[in-house]
Each structure stands twice: as C-alpha cells, then as structure tokens.
Amino acid sequence: MASTLANALGFFRDFGVFDVILPFLLIFTVVFDILQKTKLLGDDKANLDAMVAFVIGLLVVAATKVVAIINETLPQVMILVVVGLSFLLMLGIFADPKKSFFEDLSDGFRVGLMIFMTVSVVLIFLANIKTSGNESWLEYAWNYMTSYWNGAVVGSIILFIIVIAAIWLVIG
C-alpha cells in the first residue's frame, strides 16, 4: 500500500521538481551568493547579479547531463558533509568550553580539513561524470595512470606537486 508521502514524492518527480526546479534553485542560489560576496559585477548590483544567476541557472537546467550529474553527486556530497560535521562534533566534545571551538584548532588542522573535504568533493564529482564509453572520469584517469605509468606521468605529477607547494608557500 502506497503512502501519501510516497504519492506526493511521485507527483513531484513526475512534475519535474527534482529534475528542473530544485537544480535551478540550487545553481541560482549558489551563483547569486558568489556574485554577491565577490562583488564581481560591482557594488549594489543585486539586480544584475540576480539576472546573471538566473540565466546561468536556466542554462544548467537546459543541459540534462549536468542535471543528471548534480542529481547523482549531491547525495554523496551530503554524506561527506554529514561525516565531516559528525567528526567536528566529536572533536567539539573535547574542546575547551571557555574558547570557541575553531580557536582551539590549529591552523594546520583547519587547512588540512579543508583540503581533505575539497579533494573528496572533486573525487566524488569525477566519479559521477561519465565519458562516452560510460566510464567515469575517475576510472579513466586511474586506468590511464596505471597503464601508462612512465617517466612523463611521474614527471608531470612531481611538477604539479612542486607548483602547488610553491603556490602554498607564496600564499601562506
């Protein structure tokens, strides 16, 4: 016997809420917030920021492959967020109650946590973006790296690590 909530979710799925409306709202909100925070289009240009975010949101929704990637990736990213928050809550239990939790953490730990979460989100996206052969980009990169592991690949990886380390030293 189907429940009322299951029927409502089925109605929303048939109506296109999950394939059109929610991805549009997500992209619109994220782009609008980025434009507002960076003031890329100028100060007090909320109308212009909204129009640009609206157009980008519509363009993303028009590309069905992008919406499919978003719908596949977001649940996995949310699991990562829940695990990260649970980890931080567990650490917060042992924090000094007289200080803020983030004051108690070292800068290296915060940077390491941000790098770990960013790399994890990138890997989740790479695992969900498919090539024409229905293989994920992450699988393709792994297969390529294991098949052609030679001096050029190793040299490229070492150069990439050196460039990232140099940027990190200059910035921070």
JSON list of N, CA and C in Angstrom, two decimals, residues 34-104:
[
{"chain": "A", "resi": 34, "resn": "ILE", "atom": "N", "xyz": [27.68, 33.78, -4.76]},
{"chain": "A", "resi": 34, "resn": "ILE", "atom": "CA", "xyz": [29.08, 34.03, -5.15]},
{"chain": "A", "resi": 34, "resn": "ILE", "atom": "C", "xyz": [29.22, 35.43, -5.76]},
{"chain": "A", "resi": 35, "resn": "LEU", "atom": "N", "xyz": [28.28, 35.81, -6.61]},
{"chain": "A", "resi": 35, "resn": "LEU", "atom": "CA", "xyz": [28.34, 37.15, -7.21]},
{"chain": "A", "resi": 35, "resn": "LEU", "atom": "C", "xyz": [28.16, 38.24, -6.16]},
{"chain": "A", "resi": 36, "resn": "GLN", "atom": "N", "xyz": [27.30, 38.01, -5.17]},
{"chain": "A", "resi": 36, "resn": "GLN", "atom": "CA", "xyz": [27.10, 39.00, -4.12]},
{"chain": "A", "resi": 36, "resn": "GLN", "atom": "C", "xyz": [28.33, 39.13, -3.22]},
{"chain": "A", "resi": 37, "resn": "LYS", "atom": "N", "xyz": [28.94, 38.00, -2.87]},
{"chain": "A", "resi": 37, "resn": "LYS", "atom": "CA", "xyz": [30.09, 38.03, -1.97]},
{"chain": "A", "resi": 37, "resn": "LYS", "atom": "C", "xyz": [31.34, 38.60, -2.65]},
{"chain": "A", "resi": 38, "resn": "THR", "atom": "N", "xyz": [31.54, 38.26, -3.91]},
{"chain": "A", "resi": 38, "resn": "THR", "atom": "CA", "xyz": [32.74, 38.72, -4.60]},
{"chain": "A", "resi": 38, "resn": "THR", "atom": "C", "xyz": [32.58, 40.12, -5.19]},
{"chain": "A", "resi": 39, "resn": "LYS", "atom": "N", "xyz": [31.34, 40.59, -5.33]},
{"chain": "A", "resi": 39, "resn": "LYS", "atom": "CA", "xyz": [31.05, 41.88, -5.95]},
{"chain": "A", "resi": 39, "resn": "LYS", "atom": "C", "xyz": [31.70, 41.97, -7.33]},
{"chain": "A", "resi": 40, "resn": "LEU", "atom": "N", "xyz": [31.61, 40.87, -8.06]},
{"chain": "A", "resi": 40, "resn": "LEU", "atom": "CA", "xyz": [32.24, 40.75, -9.37]},
{"chain": "A", "resi": 40, "resn": "LEU", "atom": "C", "xyz": [31.66, 41.76, -10.37]},
{"chain": "A", "resi": 41, "resn": "LEU", "atom": "N", "xyz": [30.36, 41.99, -10.29]},
{"chain": "A", "resi": 41, "resn": "LEU", "atom": "CA", "xyz": [29.71, 42.90, -11.22]},
{"chain": "A", "resi": 41, "resn": "LEU", "atom": "C", "xyz": [29.54, 44.30, -10.66]},
{"chain": "A", "resi": 42, "resn": "GLY", "atom": "N", "xyz": [30.10, 44.55, -9.48]},
{"chain": "A", "resi": 42, "resn": "GLY", "atom": "CA", "xyz": [30.05, 45.88, -8.87]},
{"chain": "A", "resi": 42, "resn": "GLY", "atom": "C", "xyz": [29.27, 45.88, -7.57]},
{"chain": "A", "resi": 43, "resn": "ASP", "atom": "N", "xyz": [29.44, 46.98, -6.81]},
{"chain": "A", "resi": 43, "resn": "ASP", "atom": "CA", "xyz": [28.72, 47.13, -5.54]},
{"chain": "A", "resi": 43, "resn": "ASP", "atom": "C", "xyz": [27.26, 47.46, -5.81]},
{"chain": "A", "resi": 44, "resn": "ASP", "atom": "N", "xyz": [26.39, 46.98, -4.94]},
{"chain": "A", "resi": 44, "resn": "ASP", "atom": "CA", "xyz": [24.95, 47.25, -5.01]},
{"chain": "A", "resi": 44, "resn": "ASP", "atom": "C", "xyz": [24.37, 46.93, -6.39]},
{"chain": "A", "resi": 45, "resn": "LYS", "atom": "N", "xyz": [24.76, 45.82, -6.94]},
{"chain": "A", "resi": 45, "resn": "LYS", "atom": "CA", "xyz": [24.25, 45.38, -8.24]},
{"chain": "A", "resi": 45, "resn": "LYS", "atom": "C", "xyz": [23.47, 44.08, -8.07]},
{"chain": "A", "resi": 46, "resn": "ALA", "atom": "N", "xyz": [22.59, 44.02, -7.08]},
{"chain": "A", "resi": 46, "resn": "ALA", "atom": "CA", "xyz": [21.85, 42.80, -6.80]},
{"chain": "A", "resi": 46, "resn": "ALA", "atom": "C", "xyz": [20.96, 42.40, -7.98]},
{"chain": "A", "resi": 47, "resn": "ASN", "atom": "N", "xyz": [20.38, 43.38, -8.67]},
{"chain": "A", "resi": 47, "resn": "ASN", "atom": "CA", "xyz": [19.53, 43.07, -9.81]},
{"chain": "A", "resi": 47, "resn": "ASN", "atom": "C", "xyz": [20.33, 42.40, -10.93]},
{"chain": "A", "resi": 48, "resn": "LEU", "atom": "N", "xyz": [21.51, 42.94, -11.20]},
{"chain": "A", "resi": 48, "resn": "LEU", "atom": "CA", "xyz": [22.37, 42.37, -12.24]},
{"chain": "A", "resi": 48, "resn": "LEU", "atom": "C", "xyz": [22.87, 40.99, -11.82]},
{"chain": "A", "resi": 49, "resn": "ASP", "atom": "N", "xyz": [23.25, 40.86, -10.55]},
{"chain": "A", "resi": 49, "resn": "ASP", "atom": "CA", "xyz": [23.67, 39.55, -10.04]},
{"chain": "A", "resi": 49, "resn": "ASP", "atom": "C", "xyz": [22.55, 38.53, -10.17]},
{"chain": "A", "resi": 50, "resn": "ALA", "atom": "N", "xyz": [21.32, 38.95, -9.87]},
{"chain": "A", "resi": 50, "resn": "ALA", "atom": "CA", "xyz": [20.17, 38.04, -9.96]},
{"chain": "A", "resi": 50, "resn": "ALA", "atom": "C", "xyz": [19.92, 37.62, -11.41]},
{"chain": "A", "resi": 51, "resn": "MET", "atom": "N", "xyz": [20.05, 38.56, -12.34]},
{"chain": "A", "resi": 51, "resn": "MET", "atom": "CA", "xyz": [19.82, 38.21, -13.75]},
{"chain": "A", "resi": 51, "resn": "MET", "atom": "C", "xyz": [20.87, 37.24, -14.26]},
{"chain": "A", "resi": 52, "resn": "VAL", "atom": "N", "xyz": [22.14, 37.48, -13.91]},
{"chain": "A", "resi": 52, "resn": "VAL", "atom": "CA", "xyz": [23.21, 36.57, -14.34]},
{"chain": "A", "resi": 52, "resn": "VAL", "atom": "C", "xyz": [23.01, 35.20, -13.73]},
{"chain": "A", "resi": 53, "resn": "ALA", "atom": "N", "xyz": [22.67, 35.15, -12.44]},
{"chain": "A", "resi": 53, "resn": "ALA", "atom": "CA", "xyz": [22.44, 33.87, -11.77]},
{"chain": "A", "resi": 53, "resn": "ALA", "atom": "C", "xyz": [21.23, 33.16, -12.37]},
{"chain": "A", "resi": 54, "resn": "PHE", "atom": "N", "xyz": [20.20, 33.92, -12.74]},
{"chain": "A", "resi": 54, "resn": "PHE", "atom": "CA", "xyz": [19.00, 33.34, -13.36]},
{"chain": "A", "resi": 54, "resn": "PHE", "atom": "C", "xyz": [19.34, 32.70, -14.69]},
{"chain": "A", "resi": 55, "resn": "VAL", "atom": "N", "xyz": [20.10, 33.40, -15.51]},
{"chain": "A", "resi": 55, "resn": "VAL", "atom": "CA", "xyz": [20.48, 32.87, -16.83]},
{"chain": "A", "resi": 55, "resn": "VAL", "atom": "C", "xyz": [21.36, 31.64, -16.68]},
{"chain": "A", "resi": 56, "resn": "ILE", "atom": "N", "xyz": [22.34, 31.70, -15.79]},
{"chain": "A", "resi": 56, "resn": "ILE", "atom": "CA", "xyz": [23.21, 30.53, -15.58]},
{"chain": "A", "resi": 56, "resn": "ILE", "atom": "C", "xyz": [22.40, 29.35, -15.07]},
{"chain": "A", "resi": 57, "resn": "GLY", "atom": "N", "xyz": [21.47, 29.60, -14.16]},
{"chain": "A", "resi": 57, "resn": "GLY", "atom": "CA", "xyz": [20.60, 28.53, -13.66]},
{"chain": "A", "resi": 57, "resn": "GLY", "atom": "C", "xyz": [19.78, 27.90, -14.76]},
{"chain": "A", "resi": 58, "resn": "LEU", "atom": "N", "xyz": [19.22, 28.73, -15.65]},
{"chain": "A", "resi": 58, "resn": "LEU", "atom": "CA", "xyz": [18.44, 28.18, -16.77]},
{"chain": "A", "resi": 58, "resn": "LEU", "atom": "C", "xyz": [19.32, 27.41, -17.75]},
{"chain": "A", "resi": 59, "resn": "LEU", "atom": "N", "xyz": [20.53, 27.90, -18.00]},
{"chain": "A", "resi": 59, "resn": "LEU", "atom": "CA", "xyz": [21.44, 27.18, -18.90]},
{"chain": "A", "resi": 59, "resn": "LEU", "atom": "C", "xyz": [21.84, 25.82, -18.32]},
{"chain": "A", "resi": 60, "resn": "VAL", "atom": "N", "xyz": [22.05, 25.77, -17.02]},
{"chain": "A", "resi": 60, "resn": "VAL", "atom": "CA", "xyz": [22.40, 24.49, -16.40]},
{"chain": "A", "resi": 60, "resn": "VAL", "atom": "C", "xyz": [21.23, 23.52, -16.48]},
{"chain": "A", "resi": 61, "resn": "VAL", "atom": "N", "xyz": [20.02, 24.00, -16.22]},
{"chain": "A", "resi": 61, "resn": "VAL", "atom": "CA", "xyz": [18.85, 23.13, -16.27]},
{"chain": "A", "resi": 61, "resn": "VAL", "atom": "C", "xyz": [18.59, 22.65, -17.69]},
{"chain": "A", "resi": 62, "resn": "ALA", "atom": "N", "xyz": [18.93, 23.48, -18.69]},
{"chain": "A", "resi": 62, "resn": "ALA", "atom": "CA", "xyz": [18.72, 23.08, -20.08]},
{"chain": "A", "resi": 62, "resn": "ALA", "atom": "C", "xyz": [19.65, 21.93, -20.47]},
{"chain": "A", "resi": 63, "resn": "ALA", "atom": "N", "xyz": [20.80, 21.84, -19.83]},
{"chain": "A", "resi": 63, "resn": "ALA", "atom": "CA", "xyz": [21.74, 20.75, -20.11]},
{"chain": "A", "resi": 63, "resn": "ALA", "atom": "C", "xyz": [21.39, 19.57, -19.21]},
{"chain": "A", "resi": 64, "resn": "THR", "atom": "N", "xyz": [20.71, 18.59, -19.76]},
{"chain": "A", "resi": 64, "resn": "THR", "atom": "CA", "xyz": [20.21, 17.48, -18.94]},
{"chain": "A", "resi": 64, "resn": "THR", "atom": "C", "xyz": [21.33, 16.64, -18.34]},
{"chain": "A", "resi": 65, "resn": "LYS", "atom": "N", "xyz": [22.47, 16.57, -19.03]},
{"chain": "A", "resi": 65, "resn": "LYS", "atom": "CA", "xyz": [23.58, 15.79, -18.47]},
{"chain": "A", "resi": 65, "resn": "LYS", "atom": "C", "xyz": [24.12, 16.44, -17.20]},
{"chain": "A", "resi": 66, "resn": "VAL", "atom": "N", "xyz": [24.16, 17.76, -17.18]},
{"chain": "A", "resi": 66, "resn": "VAL", "atom": "CA", "xyz": [24.63, 18.46, -15.98]},
{"chain": "A", "resi": 66, "resn": "VAL", "atom": "C", "xyz": [23.68, 18.22, -14.82]},
{"chain": "A", "resi": 67, "resn": "VAL", "atom": "N", "xyz": [22.38, 18.26, -15.09]},
{"chain": "A", "resi": 67, "resn": "VAL", "atom": "CA", "xyz": [21.39, 18.00, -14.04]},
{"chain": "A", "resi": 67, "resn": "VAL", "atom": "C", "xyz": [21.51, 16.56, -13.54]},
{"chain": "A", "resi": 68, "resn": "ALA", "atom": "N", "xyz": [21.76, 15.62, -14.44]},
{"chain": "A", "resi": 68, "resn": "ALA", "atom": "CA", "xyz": [21.94, 14.23, -14.02]},
{"chain": "A", "resi": 68, "resn": "ALA", "atom": "C", "xyz": [23.17, 14.09, -13.12]},
{"chain": "A", "resi": 69, "resn": "ILE", "atom": "N", "xyz": [24.25, 14.79, -13.47]},
{"chain": "A", "resi": 69, "resn": "ILE", "atom": "CA", "xyz": [25.46, 14.75, -12.63]},
{"chain": "A", "resi": 69, "resn": "ILE", "atom": "C", "xyz": [25.17, 15.35, -11.26]},
{"chain": "A", "resi": 70, "resn": "ILE", "atom": "N", "xyz": [24.45, 16.47, -11.23]},
{"chain": "A", "resi": 70, "resn": "ILE", "atom": "CA", "xyz": [24.10, 17.09, -9.95]},
{"chain": "A", "resi": 70, "resn": "ILE", "atom": "C", "xyz": [23.25, 16.14, -9.12]},
{"chain": "A", "resi": 71, "resn": "ASN", "atom": "N", "xyz": [22.25, 15.52, -9.74]},
{"chain": "A", "resi": 71, "resn": "ASN", "atom": "CA", "xyz": [21.36, 14.61, -9.00]},
{"chain": "A", "resi": 71, "resn": "ASN", "atom": "C", "xyz": [22.10, 13.37, -8.50]},
{"chain": "A", "resi": 72, "resn": "GLU", "atom": "N", "xyz": [23.13, 12.92, -9.20]},
{"chain": "A", "resi": 72, "resn": "GLU", "atom": "CA", "xyz": [23.90, 11.76, -8.74]},
{"chain": "A", "resi": 72, "resn": "GLU", "atom": "C", "xyz": [24.91, 12.14, -7.68]},
{"chain": "A", "resi": 73, "resn": "THR", "atom": "N", "xyz": [25.45, 13.34, -7.76]},
{"chain": "A", "resi": 73, "resn": "THR", "atom": "CA", "xyz": [26.57, 13.74, -6.91]},
{"chain": "A", "resi": 73, "resn": "THR", "atom": "C", "xyz": [26.13, 14.29, -5.56]},
{"chain": "A", "resi": 74, "resn": "LEU", "atom": "N", "xyz": [25.06, 15.06, -5.53]},
{"chain": "A", "resi": 74, "resn": "LEU", "atom": "CA", "xyz": [24.68, 15.73, -4.29]},
{"chain": "A", "resi": 74, "resn": "LEU", "atom": "C", "xyz": [24.43, 14.79, -3.11]},
{"chain": "A", "resi": 75, "resn": "PRO", "atom": "N", "xyz": [23.78, 13.64, -3.28]},
{"chain": "A", "resi": 75, "resn": "PRO", "atom": "CA", "xyz": [23.63, 12.76, -2.11]},
{"chain": "A", "resi": 75, "resn": "PRO", "atom": "C", "xyz": [24.97, 12.29, -1.54]},
{"chain": "A", "resi": 76, "resn": "GLN", "atom": "N", "xyz": [25.93, 12.03, -2.40]},
{"chain": "A", "resi": 76, "resn": "GLN", "atom": "CA", "xyz": [27.24, 11.59, -1.92]},
{"chain": "A", "resi": 76, "resn": "GLN", "atom": "C", "xyz": [27.98, 12.74, -1.23]},
{"chain": "A", "resi": 77, "resn": "VAL", "atom": "N", "xyz": [27.85, 13.95, -1.76]},
{"chain": "A", "resi": 77, "resn": "VAL", "atom": "CA", "xyz": [28.48, 15.10, -1.12]},
{"chain": "A", "resi": 77, "resn": "VAL", "atom": "C", "xyz": [27.83, 15.36, 0.24]},
{"chain": "A", "resi": 78, "resn": "MET", "atom": "N", "xyz": [26.51, 15.18, 0.33]},
{"chain": "A", "resi": 78, "resn": "MET", "atom": "CA", "xyz": [25.83, 15.38, 1.61]},
{"chain": "A", "resi": 78, "resn": "MET", "atom": "C", "xyz": [26.26, 14.35, 2.64]},
{"chain": "A", "resi": 79, "resn": "ILE", "atom": "N", "xyz": [26.53, 13.12, 2.20]},
{"chain": "A", "resi": 79, "resn": "ILE", "atom": "CA", "xyz": [27.06, 12.12, 3.12]},
{"chain": "A", "resi": 79, "resn": "ILE", "atom": "C", "xyz": [28.42, 12.57, 3.64]},
{"chain": "A", "resi": 80, "resn": "LEU", "atom": "N", "xyz": [29.25, 13.10, 2.75]},
{"chain": "A", "resi": 80, "resn": "LEU", "atom": "CA", "xyz": [30.56, 13.62, 3.17]},
{"chain": "A", "resi": 80, "resn": "LEU", "atom": "C", "xyz": [30.40, 14.77, 4.16]},
{"chain": "A", "resi": 81, "resn": "VAL", "atom": "N", "xyz": [29.43, 15.65, 3.93]},
{"chain": "A", "resi": 81, "resn": "VAL", "atom": "CA", "xyz": [29.19, 16.77, 4.85]},
{"chain": "A", "resi": 81, "resn": "VAL", "atom": "C", "xyz": [28.73, 16.25, 6.21]},
{"chain": "A", "resi": 82, "resn": "VAL", "atom": "N", "xyz": [27.84, 15.27, 6.22]},
{"chain": "A", "resi": 82, "resn": "VAL", "atom": "CA", "xyz": [27.37, 14.70, 7.49]},
{"chain": "A", "resi": 82, "resn": "VAL", "atom": "C", "xyz": [28.51, 14.05, 8.25]},
{"chain": "A", "resi": 83, "resn": "VAL", "atom": "N", "xyz": [29.36, 13.30, 7.54]},
{"chain": "A", "resi": 83, "resn": "VAL", "atom": "CA", "xyz": [30.52, 12.67, 8.19]},
{"chain": "A", "resi": 83, "resn": "VAL", "atom": "C", "xyz": [31.47, 13.74, 8.73]},
{"chain": "A", "resi": 84, "resn": "GLY", "atom": "N", "xyz": [31.72, 14.79, 7.95]},
{"chain": "A", "resi": 84, "resn": "GLY", "atom": "CA", "xyz": [32.59, 15.87, 8.40]},
{"chain": "A", "resi": 84, "resn": "GLY", "atom": "C", "xyz": [32.03, 16.59, 9.62]},
{"chain": "A", "resi": 85, "resn": "LEU", "atom": "N", "xyz": [30.72, 16.88, 9.60]},
{"chain": "A", "resi": 85, "resn": "LEU", "atom": "CA", "xyz": [30.11, 17.53, 10.76]},
{"chain": "A", "resi": 85, "resn": "LEU", "atom": "C", "xyz": [30.13, 16.63, 11.98]},
{"chain": "A", "resi": 86, "resn": "SER", "atom": "N", "xyz": [29.89, 15.34, 11.78]},
{"chain": "A", "resi": 86, "resn": "SER", "atom": "CA", "xyz": [29.95, 14.40, 12.90]},
{"chain": "A", "resi": 86, "resn": "SER", "atom": "C", "xyz": [31.35, 14.37, 13.49]},
{"chain": "A", "resi": 87, "resn": "PHE", "atom": "N", "xyz": [32.35, 14.38, 12.64]},
{"chain": "A", "resi": 87, "resn": "PHE", "atom": "CA", "xyz": [33.74, 14.40, 13.10]},
{"chain": "A", "resi": 87, "resn": "PHE", "atom": "C", "xyz": [34.02, 15.67, 13.90]},
{"chain": "A", "resi": 88, "resn": "LEU", "atom": "N", "xyz": [33.57, 16.82, 13.38]},
{"chain": "A", "resi": 88, "resn": "LEU", "atom": "CA", "xyz": [33.78, 18.08, 14.09]},
{"chain": "A", "resi": 88, "resn": "LEU", "atom": "C", "xyz": [33.02, 18.13, 15.40]},
{"chain": "A", "resi": 89, "resn": "LEU", "atom": "N", "xyz": [31.80, 17.56, 15.43]},
{"chain": "A", "resi": 89, "resn": "LEU", "atom": "CA", "xyz": [31.05, 17.48, 16.68]},
{"chain": "A", "resi": 89, "resn": "LEU", "atom": "C", "xyz": [31.78, 16.62, 17.70]},
{"chain": "A", "resi": 90, "resn": "MET", "atom": "N", "xyz": [32.34, 15.52, 17.23]},
{"chain": "A", "resi": 90, "resn": "MET", "atom": "CA", "xyz": [33.09, 14.65, 18.13]},
{"chain": "A", "resi": 90, "resn": "MET", "atom": "C", "xyz": [34.30, 15.40, 18.69]},
{"chain": "A", "resi": 91, "resn": "LEU", "atom": "N", "xyz": [34.99, 16.16, 17.86]},
{"chain": "A", "resi": 91, "resn": "LEU", "atom": "CA", "xyz": [36.11, 16.96, 18.34]},
{"chain": "A", "resi": 91, "resn": "LEU", "atom": "C", "xyz": [35.65, 18.06, 19.29]},
{"chain": "A", "resi": 92, "resn": "GLY", "atom": "N", "xyz": [34.48, 18.63, 19.01]},
{"chain": "A", "resi": 92, "resn": "GLY", "atom": "CA", "xyz": [33.95, 19.70, 19.85]},
{"chain": "A", "resi": 92, "resn": "GLY", "atom": "C", "xyz": [33.61, 19.25, 21.26]},
{"chain": "A", "resi": 93, "resn": "ILE", "atom": "N", "xyz": [33.35, 17.97, 21.43]},
{"chain": "A", "resi": 93, "resn": "ILE", "atom": "CA", "xyz": [33.06, 17.45, 22.77]},
{"chain": "A", "resi": 93, "resn": "ILE", "atom": "C", "xyz": [34.27, 17.63, 23.67]},
{"chain": "A", "resi": 94, "resn": "PHE", "atom": "N", "xyz": [35.46, 17.50, 23.11]},
{"chain": "A", "resi": 94, "resn": "PHE", "atom": "CA", "xyz": [36.68, 17.57, 23.90]},
{"chain": "A", "resi": 94, "resn": "PHE", "atom": "C", "xyz": [37.32, 18.96, 23.89]},
{"chain": "A", "resi": 95, "resn": "ALA", "atom": "N", "xyz": [36.67, 19.94, 23.27]},
{"chain": "A", "resi": 95, "resn": "ALA", "atom": "CA", "xyz": [37.24, 21.29, 23.19]},
{"chain": "A", "resi": 95, "resn": "ALA", "atom": "C", "xyz": [37.09, 22.01, 24.53]},
{"chain": "A", "resi": 96, "resn": "ASP", "atom": "N", "xyz": [37.89, 23.03, 24.70]},
{"chain": "A", "resi": 96, "resn": "ASP", "atom": "CA", "xyz": [37.83, 23.86, 25.90]},
{"chain": "A", "resi": 96, "resn": "ASP", "atom": "C", "xyz": [36.55, 24.69, 25.86]},
{"chain": "A", "resi": 97, "resn": "PRO", "atom": "N", "xyz": [35.69, 24.59, 26.89]},
{"chain": "A", "resi": 97, "resn": "PRO", "atom": "CA", "xyz": [34.42, 25.32, 26.83]},
{"chain": "A", "resi": 97, "resn": "PRO", "atom": "C", "xyz": [34.58, 26.84, 26.96]},
{"chain": "A", "resi": 98, "resn": "LYS", "atom": "N", "xyz": [35.74, 27.30, 27.41]},
{"chain": "A", "resi": 98, "resn": "LYS", "atom": "CA", "xyz": [35.95, 28.74, 27.57]},
{"chain": "A", "resi": 98, "resn": "LYS", "atom": "C", "xyz": [36.31, 29.41, 26.25]},
{"chain": "A", "resi": 99, "resn": "LYS", "atom": "N", "xyz": [36.75, 28.63, 25.27]},
{"chain": "A", "resi": 99, "resn": "LYS", "atom": "CA", "xyz": [37.15, 29.17, 23.97]},
{"chain": "A", "resi": 99, "resn": "LYS", "atom": "C", "xyz": [36.17, 28.71, 22.90]},
{"chain": "A", "resi": 100, "resn": "SER", "atom": "N", "xyz": [36.23, 29.42, 21.79]},
{"chain": "A", "resi": 100, "resn": "SER", "atom": "CA", "xyz": [35.49, 28.96, 20.61]},
{"chain": "A", "resi": 100, "resn": "SER", "atom": "C", "xyz": [36.17, 27.71, 20.07]},
{"chain": "A", "resi": 101, "resn": "PHE", "atom": "N", "xyz": [35.38, 26.83, 19.49]},
{"chain": "A", "resi": 101, "resn": "PHE", "atom": "CA", "xyz": [35.92, 25.57, 19.00]},
{"chain": "A", "resi": 101, "resn": "PHE", "atom": "C", "xyz": [36.99, 25.80, 17.95]},
{"chain": "A", "resi": 102, "resn": "PHE", "atom": "N", "xyz": [36.77, 26.77, 17.06]},
{"chain": "A", "resi": 102, "resn": "PHE", "atom": "CA", "xyz": [37.72, 26.99, 15.98]},
{"chain": "A", "resi": 102, "resn": "PHE", "atom": "C", "xyz": [38.99, 27.69, 16.47]},
{"chain": "A", "resi": 103, "resn": "GLU", "atom": "N", "xyz": [38.90, 28.39, 17.60]},
{"chain": "A", "resi": 103, "resn": "GLU", "atom": "CA", "xyz": [40.12, 28.95, 18.18]},
{"chain": "A", "resi": 103, "resn": "GLU", "atom": "C", "xyz": [40.99, 27.84, 18.74]},
{"chain": "A", "resi": 104, "resn": "ASP", "atom": "N", "xyz": [40.35, 26.76, 19.18]},
{"chain": "A", "resi": 104, "resn": "ASP", "atom": "CA", "xyz": [41.06, 25.64, 19.78]},
{"chain": "A", "resi": 104, "resn": "ASP", "atom": "C", "xyz": [41.83, 24.82, 18.73]}
]
